[in-house]
Structure formats: C-alpha cells, structure tokens
Coordinates of C-alpha atoms and ligand atoms in Angstrom, one line a residue:
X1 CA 125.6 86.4 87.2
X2 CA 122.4 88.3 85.7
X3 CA 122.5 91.7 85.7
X4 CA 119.4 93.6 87.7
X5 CA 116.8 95.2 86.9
X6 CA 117.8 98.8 85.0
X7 CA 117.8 101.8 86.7
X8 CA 115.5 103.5 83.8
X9 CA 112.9 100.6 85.0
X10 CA 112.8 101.7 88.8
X11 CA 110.0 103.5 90.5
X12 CA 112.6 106.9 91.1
X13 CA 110.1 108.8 92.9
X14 CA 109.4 106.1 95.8
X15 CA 112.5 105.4 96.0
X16 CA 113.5 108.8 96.5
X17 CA 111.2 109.6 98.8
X18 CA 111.3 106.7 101.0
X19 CA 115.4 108.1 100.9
X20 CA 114.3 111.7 101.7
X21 CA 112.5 110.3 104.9
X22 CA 115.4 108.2 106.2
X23 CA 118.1 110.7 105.9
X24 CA 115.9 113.5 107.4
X25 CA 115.0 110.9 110.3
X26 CA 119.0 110.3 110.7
X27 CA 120.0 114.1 110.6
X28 CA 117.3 114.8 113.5
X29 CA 118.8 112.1 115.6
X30 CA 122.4 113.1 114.9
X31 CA 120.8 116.7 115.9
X32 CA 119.9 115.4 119.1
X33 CA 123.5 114.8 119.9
X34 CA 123.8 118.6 120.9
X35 CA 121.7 121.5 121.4
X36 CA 121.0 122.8 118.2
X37 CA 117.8 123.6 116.6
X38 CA 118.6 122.7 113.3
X39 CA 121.2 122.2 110.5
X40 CA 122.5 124.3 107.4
X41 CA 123.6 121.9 104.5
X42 CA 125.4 124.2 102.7
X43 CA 126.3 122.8 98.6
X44 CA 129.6 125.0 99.0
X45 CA 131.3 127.4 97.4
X46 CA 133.6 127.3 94.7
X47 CA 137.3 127.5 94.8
X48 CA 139.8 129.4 92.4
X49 CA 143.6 128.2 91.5
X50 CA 146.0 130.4 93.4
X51 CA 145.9 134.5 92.5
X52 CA 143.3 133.3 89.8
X53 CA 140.1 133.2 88.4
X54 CA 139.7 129.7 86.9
X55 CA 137.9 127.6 89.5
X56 CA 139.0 123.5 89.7
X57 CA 135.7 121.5 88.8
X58 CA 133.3 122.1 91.6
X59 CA 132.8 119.0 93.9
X60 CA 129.5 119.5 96.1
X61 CA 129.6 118.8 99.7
X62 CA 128.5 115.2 100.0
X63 CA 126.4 116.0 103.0
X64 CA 124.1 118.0 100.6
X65 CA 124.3 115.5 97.8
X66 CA 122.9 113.2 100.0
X67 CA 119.5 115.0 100.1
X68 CA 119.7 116.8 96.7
X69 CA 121.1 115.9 93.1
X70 CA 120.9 119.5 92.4
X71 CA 124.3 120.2 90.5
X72 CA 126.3 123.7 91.1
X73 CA 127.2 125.7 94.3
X74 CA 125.8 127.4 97.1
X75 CA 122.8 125.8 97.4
X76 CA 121.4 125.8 100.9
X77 CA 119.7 122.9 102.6
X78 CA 117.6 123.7 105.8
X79 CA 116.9 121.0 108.1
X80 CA 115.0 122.1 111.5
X81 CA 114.7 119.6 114.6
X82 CA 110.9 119.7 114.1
X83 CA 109.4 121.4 111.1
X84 CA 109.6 120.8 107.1
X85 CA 112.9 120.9 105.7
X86 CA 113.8 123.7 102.8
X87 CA 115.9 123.6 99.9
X88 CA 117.0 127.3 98.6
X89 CA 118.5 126.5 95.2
X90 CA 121.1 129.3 94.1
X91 CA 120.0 129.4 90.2
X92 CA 122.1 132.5 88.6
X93 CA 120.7 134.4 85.4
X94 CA 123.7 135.2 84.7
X95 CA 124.7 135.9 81.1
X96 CA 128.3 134.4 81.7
X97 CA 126.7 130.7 81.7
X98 CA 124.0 128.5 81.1
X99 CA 120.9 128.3 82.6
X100 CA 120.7 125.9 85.5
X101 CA 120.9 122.2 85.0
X102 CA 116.9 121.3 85.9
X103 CA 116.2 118.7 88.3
X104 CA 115.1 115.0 87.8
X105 CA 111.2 115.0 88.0
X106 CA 111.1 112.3 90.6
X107 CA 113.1 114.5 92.9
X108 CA 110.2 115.7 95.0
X109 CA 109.4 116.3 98.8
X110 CA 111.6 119.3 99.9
X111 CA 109.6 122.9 100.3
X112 CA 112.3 124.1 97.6
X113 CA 112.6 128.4 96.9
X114 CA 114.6 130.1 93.8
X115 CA 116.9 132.8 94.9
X116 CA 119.7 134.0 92.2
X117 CA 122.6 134.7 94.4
X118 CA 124.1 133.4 97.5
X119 CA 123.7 136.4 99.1
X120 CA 119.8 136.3 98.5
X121 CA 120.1 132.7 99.5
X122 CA 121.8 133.7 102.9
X123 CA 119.5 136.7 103.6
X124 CA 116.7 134.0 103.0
X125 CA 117.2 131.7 104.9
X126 CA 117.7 134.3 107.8
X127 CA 114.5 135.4 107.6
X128 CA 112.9 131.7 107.4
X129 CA 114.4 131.1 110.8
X130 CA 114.5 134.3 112.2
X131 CA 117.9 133.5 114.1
X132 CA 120.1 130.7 113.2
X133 CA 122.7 131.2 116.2
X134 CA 121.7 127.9 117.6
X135 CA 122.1 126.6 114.5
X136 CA 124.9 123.6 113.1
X137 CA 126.5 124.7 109.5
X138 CA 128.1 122.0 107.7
X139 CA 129.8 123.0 104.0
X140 CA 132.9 124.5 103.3
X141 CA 132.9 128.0 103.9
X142 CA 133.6 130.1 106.8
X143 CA 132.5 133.1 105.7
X144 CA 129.0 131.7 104.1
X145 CA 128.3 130.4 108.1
X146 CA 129.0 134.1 109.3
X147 CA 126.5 135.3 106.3
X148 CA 124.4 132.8 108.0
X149 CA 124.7 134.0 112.0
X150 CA 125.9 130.8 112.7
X151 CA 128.6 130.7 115.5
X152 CA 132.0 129.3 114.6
X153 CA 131.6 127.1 117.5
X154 CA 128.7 125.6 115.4
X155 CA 130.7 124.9 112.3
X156 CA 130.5 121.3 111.8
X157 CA 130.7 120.3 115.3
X158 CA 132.2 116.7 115.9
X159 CA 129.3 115.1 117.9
X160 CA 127.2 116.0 114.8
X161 CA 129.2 115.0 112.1
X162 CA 130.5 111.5 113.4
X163 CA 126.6 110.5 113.5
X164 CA 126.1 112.0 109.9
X165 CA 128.8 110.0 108.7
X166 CA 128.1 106.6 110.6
X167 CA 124.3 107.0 109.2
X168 CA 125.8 107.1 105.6
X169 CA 127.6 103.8 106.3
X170 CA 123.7 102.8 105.5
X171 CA 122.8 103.4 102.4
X172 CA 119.4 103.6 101.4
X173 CA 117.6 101.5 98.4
X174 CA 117.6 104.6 96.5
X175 CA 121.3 105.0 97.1
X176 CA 122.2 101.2 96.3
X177 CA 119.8 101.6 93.2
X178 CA 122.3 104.6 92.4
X179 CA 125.4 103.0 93.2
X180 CA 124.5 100.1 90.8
X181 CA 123.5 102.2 88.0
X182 CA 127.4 104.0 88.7
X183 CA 128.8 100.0 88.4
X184 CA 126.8 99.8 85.2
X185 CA 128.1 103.1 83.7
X186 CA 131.3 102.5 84.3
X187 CA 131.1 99.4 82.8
X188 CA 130.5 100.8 79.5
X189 CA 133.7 102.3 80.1
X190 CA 135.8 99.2 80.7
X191 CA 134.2 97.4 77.6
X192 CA 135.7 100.1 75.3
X193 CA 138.8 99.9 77.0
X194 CA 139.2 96.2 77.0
X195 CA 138.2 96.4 73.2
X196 CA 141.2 98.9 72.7
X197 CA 143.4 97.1 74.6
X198 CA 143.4 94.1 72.5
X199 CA 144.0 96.4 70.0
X200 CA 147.3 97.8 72.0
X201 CA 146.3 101.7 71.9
X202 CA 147.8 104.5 73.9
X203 CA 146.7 104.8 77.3
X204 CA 145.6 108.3 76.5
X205 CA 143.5 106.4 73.2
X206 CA 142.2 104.3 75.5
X207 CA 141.2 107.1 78.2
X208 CA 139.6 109.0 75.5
X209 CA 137.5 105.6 74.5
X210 CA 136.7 105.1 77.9
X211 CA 135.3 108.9 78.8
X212 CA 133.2 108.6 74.8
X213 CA 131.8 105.6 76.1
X214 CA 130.6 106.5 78.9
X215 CA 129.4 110.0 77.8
X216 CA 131.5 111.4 80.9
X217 CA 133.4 114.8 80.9
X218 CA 137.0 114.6 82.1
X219 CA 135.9 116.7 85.3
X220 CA 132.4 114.4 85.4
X221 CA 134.8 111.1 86.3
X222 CA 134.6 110.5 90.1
X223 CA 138.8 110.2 90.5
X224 CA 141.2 110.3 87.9
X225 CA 141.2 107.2 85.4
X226 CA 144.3 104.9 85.9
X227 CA 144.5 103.4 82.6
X228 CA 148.0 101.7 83.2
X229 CA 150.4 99.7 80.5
X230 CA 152.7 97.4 82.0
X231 CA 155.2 98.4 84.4
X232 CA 152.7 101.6 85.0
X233 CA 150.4 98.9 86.5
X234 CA 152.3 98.4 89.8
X235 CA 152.2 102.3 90.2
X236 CA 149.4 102.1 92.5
X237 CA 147.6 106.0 91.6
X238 CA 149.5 106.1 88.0
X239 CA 147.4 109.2 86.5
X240 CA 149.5 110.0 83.1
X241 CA 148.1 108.7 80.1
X242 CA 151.0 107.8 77.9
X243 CA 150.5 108.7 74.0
X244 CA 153.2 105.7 73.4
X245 CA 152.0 102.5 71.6
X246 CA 153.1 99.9 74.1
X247 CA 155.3 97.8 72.6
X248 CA 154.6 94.6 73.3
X249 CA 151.7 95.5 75.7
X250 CA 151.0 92.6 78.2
X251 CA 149.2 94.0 80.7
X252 CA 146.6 96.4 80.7
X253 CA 145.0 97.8 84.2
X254 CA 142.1 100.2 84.7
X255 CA 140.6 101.4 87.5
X256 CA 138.1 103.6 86.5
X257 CA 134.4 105.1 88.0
X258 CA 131.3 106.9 87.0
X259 CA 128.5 108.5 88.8
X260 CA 124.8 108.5 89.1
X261 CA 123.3 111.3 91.0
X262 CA 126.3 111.7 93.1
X263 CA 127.1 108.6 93.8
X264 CA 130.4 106.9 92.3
X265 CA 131.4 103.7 91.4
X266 CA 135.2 102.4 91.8
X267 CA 135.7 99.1 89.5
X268 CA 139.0 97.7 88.7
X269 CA 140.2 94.9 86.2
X270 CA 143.4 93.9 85.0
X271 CA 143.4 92.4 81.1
X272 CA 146.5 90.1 80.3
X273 CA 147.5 89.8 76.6
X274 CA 148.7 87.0 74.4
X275 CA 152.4 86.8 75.3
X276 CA 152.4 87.5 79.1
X277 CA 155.0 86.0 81.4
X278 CA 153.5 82.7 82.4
X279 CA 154.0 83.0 85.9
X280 CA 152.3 86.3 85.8
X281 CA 149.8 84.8 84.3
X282 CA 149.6 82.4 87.2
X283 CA 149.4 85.0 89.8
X284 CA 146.4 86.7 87.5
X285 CA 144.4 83.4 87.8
X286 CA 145.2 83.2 91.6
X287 CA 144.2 86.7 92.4
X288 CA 140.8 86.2 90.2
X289 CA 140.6 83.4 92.5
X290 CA 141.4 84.9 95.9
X291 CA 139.4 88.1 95.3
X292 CA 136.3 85.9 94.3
X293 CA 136.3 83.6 98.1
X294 CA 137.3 87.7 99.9
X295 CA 133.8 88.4 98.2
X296 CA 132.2 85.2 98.7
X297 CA 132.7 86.3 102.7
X298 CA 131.5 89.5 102.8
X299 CA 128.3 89.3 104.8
X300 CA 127.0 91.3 108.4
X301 CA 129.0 91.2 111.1
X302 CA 132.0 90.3 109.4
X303 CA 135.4 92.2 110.4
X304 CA 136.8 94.3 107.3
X305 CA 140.4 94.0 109.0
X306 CA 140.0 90.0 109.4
X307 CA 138.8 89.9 105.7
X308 CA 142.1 92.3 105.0
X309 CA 144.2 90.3 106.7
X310 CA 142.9 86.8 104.4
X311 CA 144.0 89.1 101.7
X312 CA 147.2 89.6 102.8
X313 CA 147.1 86.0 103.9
X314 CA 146.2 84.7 100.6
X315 CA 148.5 87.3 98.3
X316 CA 151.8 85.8 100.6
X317 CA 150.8 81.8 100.0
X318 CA 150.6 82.9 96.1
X319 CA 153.9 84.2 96.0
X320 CA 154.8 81.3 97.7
X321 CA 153.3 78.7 95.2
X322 CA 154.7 80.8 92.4
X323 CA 158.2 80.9 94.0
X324 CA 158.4 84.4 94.2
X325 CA 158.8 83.9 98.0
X326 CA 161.2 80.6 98.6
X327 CA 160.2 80.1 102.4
X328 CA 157.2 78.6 103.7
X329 CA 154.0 80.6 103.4
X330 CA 153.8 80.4 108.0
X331 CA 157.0 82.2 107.8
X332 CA 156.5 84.4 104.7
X333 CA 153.0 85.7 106.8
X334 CA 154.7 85.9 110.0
X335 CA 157.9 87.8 108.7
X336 CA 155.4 90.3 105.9
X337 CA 156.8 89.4 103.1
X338 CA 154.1 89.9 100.7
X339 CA 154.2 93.8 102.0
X340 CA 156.2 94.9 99.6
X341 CA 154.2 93.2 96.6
X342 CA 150.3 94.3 98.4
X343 CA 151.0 97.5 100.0
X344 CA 147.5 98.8 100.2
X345 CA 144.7 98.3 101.9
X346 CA 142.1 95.5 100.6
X347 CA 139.2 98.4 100.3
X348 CA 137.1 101.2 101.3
X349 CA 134.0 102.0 102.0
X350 CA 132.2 104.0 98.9
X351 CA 129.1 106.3 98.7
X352 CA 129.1 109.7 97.7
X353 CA 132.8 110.0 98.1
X354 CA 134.9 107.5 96.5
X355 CA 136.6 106.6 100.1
X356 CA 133.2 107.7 101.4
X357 CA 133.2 108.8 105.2
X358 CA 132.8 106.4 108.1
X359 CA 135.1 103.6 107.4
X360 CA 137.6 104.1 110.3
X361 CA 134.5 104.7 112.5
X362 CA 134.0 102.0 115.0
X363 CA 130.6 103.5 116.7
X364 CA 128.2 107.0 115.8
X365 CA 129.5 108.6 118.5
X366 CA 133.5 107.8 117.7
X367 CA 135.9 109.3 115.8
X368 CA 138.3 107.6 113.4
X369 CA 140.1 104.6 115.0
X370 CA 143.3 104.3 113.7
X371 CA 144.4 101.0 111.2
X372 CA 146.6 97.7 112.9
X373 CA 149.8 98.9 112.7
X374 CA 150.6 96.0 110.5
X375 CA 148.3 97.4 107.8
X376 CA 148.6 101.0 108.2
X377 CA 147.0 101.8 104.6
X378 CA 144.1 100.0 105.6
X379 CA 140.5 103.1 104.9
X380 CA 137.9 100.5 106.8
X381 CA 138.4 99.3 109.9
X382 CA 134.3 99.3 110.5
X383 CA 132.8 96.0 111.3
X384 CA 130.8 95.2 107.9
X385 CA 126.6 95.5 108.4
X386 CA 123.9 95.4 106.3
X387 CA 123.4 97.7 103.7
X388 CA 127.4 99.0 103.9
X389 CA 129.0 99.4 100.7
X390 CA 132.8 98.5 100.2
X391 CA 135.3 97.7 97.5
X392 CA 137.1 94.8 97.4
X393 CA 140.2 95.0 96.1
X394 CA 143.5 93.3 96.3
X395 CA 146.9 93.5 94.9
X396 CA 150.0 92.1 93.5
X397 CA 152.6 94.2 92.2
X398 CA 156.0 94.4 91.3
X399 CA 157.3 97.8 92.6
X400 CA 161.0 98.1 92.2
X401 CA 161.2 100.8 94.9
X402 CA 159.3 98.5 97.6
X403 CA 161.4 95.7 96.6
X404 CA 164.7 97.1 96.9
X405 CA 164.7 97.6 100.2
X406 CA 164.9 93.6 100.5
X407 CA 167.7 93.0 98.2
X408 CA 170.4 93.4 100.7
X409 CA 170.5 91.8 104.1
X410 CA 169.6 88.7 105.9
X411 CA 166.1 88.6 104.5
X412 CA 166.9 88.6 100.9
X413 CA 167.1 85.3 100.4
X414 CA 163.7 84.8 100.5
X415 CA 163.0 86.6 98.0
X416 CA 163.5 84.8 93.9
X417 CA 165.4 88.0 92.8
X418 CA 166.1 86.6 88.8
X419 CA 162.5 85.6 89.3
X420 CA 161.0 88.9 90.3
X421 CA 163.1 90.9 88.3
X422 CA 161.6 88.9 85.0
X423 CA 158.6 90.0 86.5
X424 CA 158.8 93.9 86.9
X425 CA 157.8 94.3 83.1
X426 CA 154.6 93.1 83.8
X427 CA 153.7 95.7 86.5
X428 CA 150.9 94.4 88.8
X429 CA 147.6 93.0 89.1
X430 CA 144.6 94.4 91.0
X431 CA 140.7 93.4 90.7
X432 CA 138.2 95.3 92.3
X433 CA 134.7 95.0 92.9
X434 CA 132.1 97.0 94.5
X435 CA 129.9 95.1 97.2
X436 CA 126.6 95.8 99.0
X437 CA 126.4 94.0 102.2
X438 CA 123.0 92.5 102.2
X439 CA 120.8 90.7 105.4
X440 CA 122.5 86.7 104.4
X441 CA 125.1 87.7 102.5
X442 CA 126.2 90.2 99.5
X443 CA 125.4 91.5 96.2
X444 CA 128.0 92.1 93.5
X445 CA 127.3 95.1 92.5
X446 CA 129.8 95.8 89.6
X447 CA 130.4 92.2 88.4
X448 CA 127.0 91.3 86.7
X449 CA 128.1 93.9 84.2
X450 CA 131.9 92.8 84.0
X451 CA 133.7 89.7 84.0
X452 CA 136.7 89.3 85.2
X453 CA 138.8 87.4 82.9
X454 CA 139.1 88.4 79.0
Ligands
LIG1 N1 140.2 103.7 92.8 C1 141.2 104.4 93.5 C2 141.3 104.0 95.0 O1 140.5 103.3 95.5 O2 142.2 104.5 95.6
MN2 MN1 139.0 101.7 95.3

C-alpha cells in the first residue's frame, strides 16, 4: 500500500478554506433548526484540580477546533446567520507564560481581533452584536454565556447540537488531509516502539521512545498510550507503564495516537515475539486476517452494527478452529460465547475527539440511539457514508475475570479450560486501523504507514 502524498506537500490554504466554507455553511443550517440569530463557539475555559491551582492539560472544545487550530482557552468564535464570521483570539501578555503559540499561515478567512483577557473578549463581542440574547452558546462555561447575555435556555440547545455533530460525521478534505497526517505521526511512534520491543524494554522505555519519536508532550497525546506486556494486553484501557523488563516478553500491544491540528489518530498493533504460544500465534494470524476482509467492507451505506456483528461472528469461528470453544461455531454464535474473549465494540467514529460525536446518531435531527442489546459497548451504531471516519478494531483476549464467570455451570464445557488457561500469559490481541469511507469504497488511512505483522 503506497503511502499518500505528504501533508507538507498540500495546498493548506485551499484546503482550509474550502473547510472554512463548509462548516460555516453547516452551522447556518444547524442554526436554522431554531430561532437564533447566531452562535458563540466558545474555546472554553480552563479547569483546576480540586481546591487548587494546577489546571489538567487544557482540551479545547472540539466545536471551536473545528474552525480554528488556535491553541489555548477562551477564545471566542462568532458565527451570525447572515453576516462574516469573527474570531476574538484571547492572547494574554502575561508575564507568567509565553507568548501565544502563532497561527499556521494558511489559516486565513475569519475577520479575527486580539483582545488580552476573556473579559475584553466577552465585553467585545457584546458590542459587535449589540445584544446576544437570541443568541446559541456552545463551550463549557456557564458563567462565560452569562458574561455573554446569552440565556441559559440558549446554552447548547439539543436541536442545534445534534445537527453540529451529525455535520462532523462529514469530514472535510482538509480534515481527512489532517487525520492522515495524525495516522502518519503516530506511526513514527509505533516504529520506535516495535524497534524496542524486539529489544524487550519496559513499557515505560518504550512509552518514553514512543512520545521522543513522535516529538509529542505527554499531555500533547490524544488518550493515554497503552503500551501493554503480556497479560497487560487483555486489559482493554491498561494505562500503567511498568518499569519491569518483561521476562520473557511475548506479546507486546500498543494503542497509541497523535494529532494534527486537532485532529487525532487511534492506531493499534499487537507485535508477537519469538517464543509465543503457538496457538496464540494462530489467533494473531486469524485476527490480521479477519480485521483485513471487516476493512475490505467498509464502503457507503454499509451498517456499522452488521459489520460489528461479522466481528463478533468471525472472533467466535476462530476460537472455534483454535479449540478454544469445543462446540460448533452456529452454537458458539448463537449462545455468545466469544463475549467474554471480544467484549468491546468493533470501533468508533474519530474526528476531533477520539470517540468523536455522532456515532450513535441515526439522523441530524436525533439524539443518541442506544446500542443492540447484544453489543451494548458498541460507540457507532450510524449507518457508514461517504467521507465518515471510523476505527476498525477487533479483539481477542484472555481476561481471567470475563472468563470466570463460565467456569462453573452447564456452559462450561464449552469452553477448553487447560487450553485457555495456557493462554492467559499471552494477554490479548487487538488491531486497529483508521478508515475513511470514500464514494466506491475506503481508504486505509493508517496502514500505508504500518504493517501489520512484524
Ligand atoms: N484507543 C482507545 C479506544 O478506542 O478506546
Ligand atoms: Mn479506538
């Protein structure tokens, strides 16, 4: 698979601004949902730890982002129903910090104004529009909406939102263009870590190769690195980065992002060293396998929870031809079996936000629909169309706590129990990619820059 053309190479500023125009164009016709006059993207404001004064890293609101990779809080984004829309950065000379991070020359097109404080920016923004009480304010701050005269009742009303976050579904060029350069990023990242891991270093060595490889702060990482050894693998968010040498170290997962402009990246690959169980290593090859025809089926139209449940489908006849599961794969589907060994969902949609908004959205005007109750973890239940982007990302595990709860009972003897528990040192398996649904069919996003096998 060749890689595509570098983000470096693109022409930023069209693609920005052919961005700007579509995401304006969707906010006025989520606008017309109600009777506002306009909307108040508001960057947010920072939190603080409990009875503190250390803020956590600050996280923009993605509904800002969206128009603006302007880093730091409080920024305010004006977007009337008819008229130009207005950026008032918040840039503090402040002697605490550093000057503002400047913005990317192509990022052009928005009437923008300096203030230095968010009170200047409130009091601004006032005056622009004279009176904002039939405004909508979306952000995270009560209080900053009252600065603003905007009515509680038009603090990120439903009918708004729901069409903000069914238009992100769609992601622009610009956005894809971003979300590939994330893929390549991170892929930087998983090099070095596969390098170490042949080497058997720490997790926390390899966490520390991964964030120097990628140039990335620990707070710049879109979610926490899982950077797993062995039985840490089947712990499905394992965050602790072990200083131990593992001893022998067999398998080695990583699920690990990066960002660019905003917009994150969620790759996953599981690396099996000399050594490993051999029918481990038959249930790596078969899950290579299986999550290459899941992405081979992405395409318009197609229903995430159909595509889900070929996952779940596929995971149970592995364990049957591994002899994990010693009934026939009809009954092993029928009865769930392979729950206890795939307990998540196959994927999410991804944008901005890692589980990025929308997913459980079944229309612009709908609110979340809830999962099958067979697959309650499931984050997309949204038929796929083009230009979504979703991870696809299945698993096999071996999670003592899921499994004991078959051990006893009438069911237990479908399970291989001297089998499985040979296989709990090896942890689990998962293998994700991120995918952009295109007009015939799909592009990989993250696998021209990483193979899946070592
Ligand atoms: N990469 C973490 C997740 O998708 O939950
Ligand atoms: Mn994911």
């Amino acid at each position: 698979m060749s890689a595509p053309p570098e983000w470096s190479s693109l022409d930023h500023a069209a693609l920005y601004a052919a961005h700007l125009e579509t995401s304006l164009a969707a906010t006025r016709e989520a606008l017309s949902a109600g009777p506002w006059a306009g909307v108040v993207f508001h960057a947010g404001e920072e939190s603080y730890y409990h009875a503190d004064d250390m803020p956590p890293p600050f996280h923009a609101v993605a509904h800002f982002t969206r128009f603006a990779p302007v880093v730091g809080p409080e920024h305010l984004l004006l977007v009337p129903r008819q008229g130009e829309a207005r950026l008032l950065r918040v840039d503090p000379k402040d002697f605490w910090h550093e000057p503002p991070v400047a913005s990317p020359t192509w990022f052009a097109g928005l009437e923008v104004d300096s203030v230095d404080t968010p009170h200047l920016a409130r009091k601004q923004a006032r005056e622009l529009v004279a009176d904002l009480s039939g405004w909508v304010y979306v952000g995270n701050s009560a209080s900053a909406a009252e600065a603003l005269g905007i009515p509680a009742a038009n603090r990120e009303p439903a009918a708004l939102v729901r069409r903000l976050d069914w238009a992100r579904g769609f992601k622009t060029p610009y956005e894809a263009a971003c979300l590939r350069e994330a893929c390549r990023r991170a892929s930087v990242g998983h090099h070095a870590v596969r390098q170490g891991a042949r080497e058997q270093r720490s997790e926390h060595a390899l966490h520390l190769s991964y964030l120097e490889a990628t140039g990335l702060l620990e707070r710049e990482v879109p979610y926490q690195n899982i950077i797993a050894w062995n039985e840490h693998s089947a712990v499905l968010h394992y965050g602790s980065k072990s200083r131990e040498t593992p001893k022998p170290g067999y398998t080695l997962l990583i699920d690990a992002g990066a960002t660019c402009n905003g917009y994150a990246s969620d790759i996953t690959r599981t690396h099996l060293r000399e050594g490993s169980h051999a029918v481990f290593h038959e249930a790596w090859l078969g899950m290579i396998r299986l999550q290459d025809t899941l992405v081979d089926q992405v395409r318009p139209g197609l229903s995430y929870v159909a595509l889900h449940e070929a996952a779940f489908r596929g995971v149970t006849e592995l364990l049957c031809v591994l002899g994990v599961l010693q009934v026939s794969p009809d009954e092993a589907f029928e009865r769930r079996y392979a729950f206890p060994f795939f307990p998540h969902g196959l994927g999410h949609h991804l944008g901005i936000q890692v589980h990025d908004v929308g997913g459980k959205q079944l229309g612009p005007d709908q609110g979340a629909s809830a999962p099958p109750k067979d697959f309650p973890w499931l984050r997309t239940v949204r038929p796929l169309a083009e230009d979504h982007v979703v991870t696809i990302e299945p698993g096999l595990y071996f999670i003592p706590l899921l499994l004991n709860g078959f051990r006893e009972g009438p069911e237990a003897a479908a399970f291989n129990w001297s089998l499985i528990d040979s296989l709990v040192p090896s942890g689990g398996i998962r293998i994700e990619d991120d995918v952009l649904v295109t007009a015939t069919g799909r592009e990989n996003l993250s696998r021209p820059y990483l193979p899946t096998q070592s």
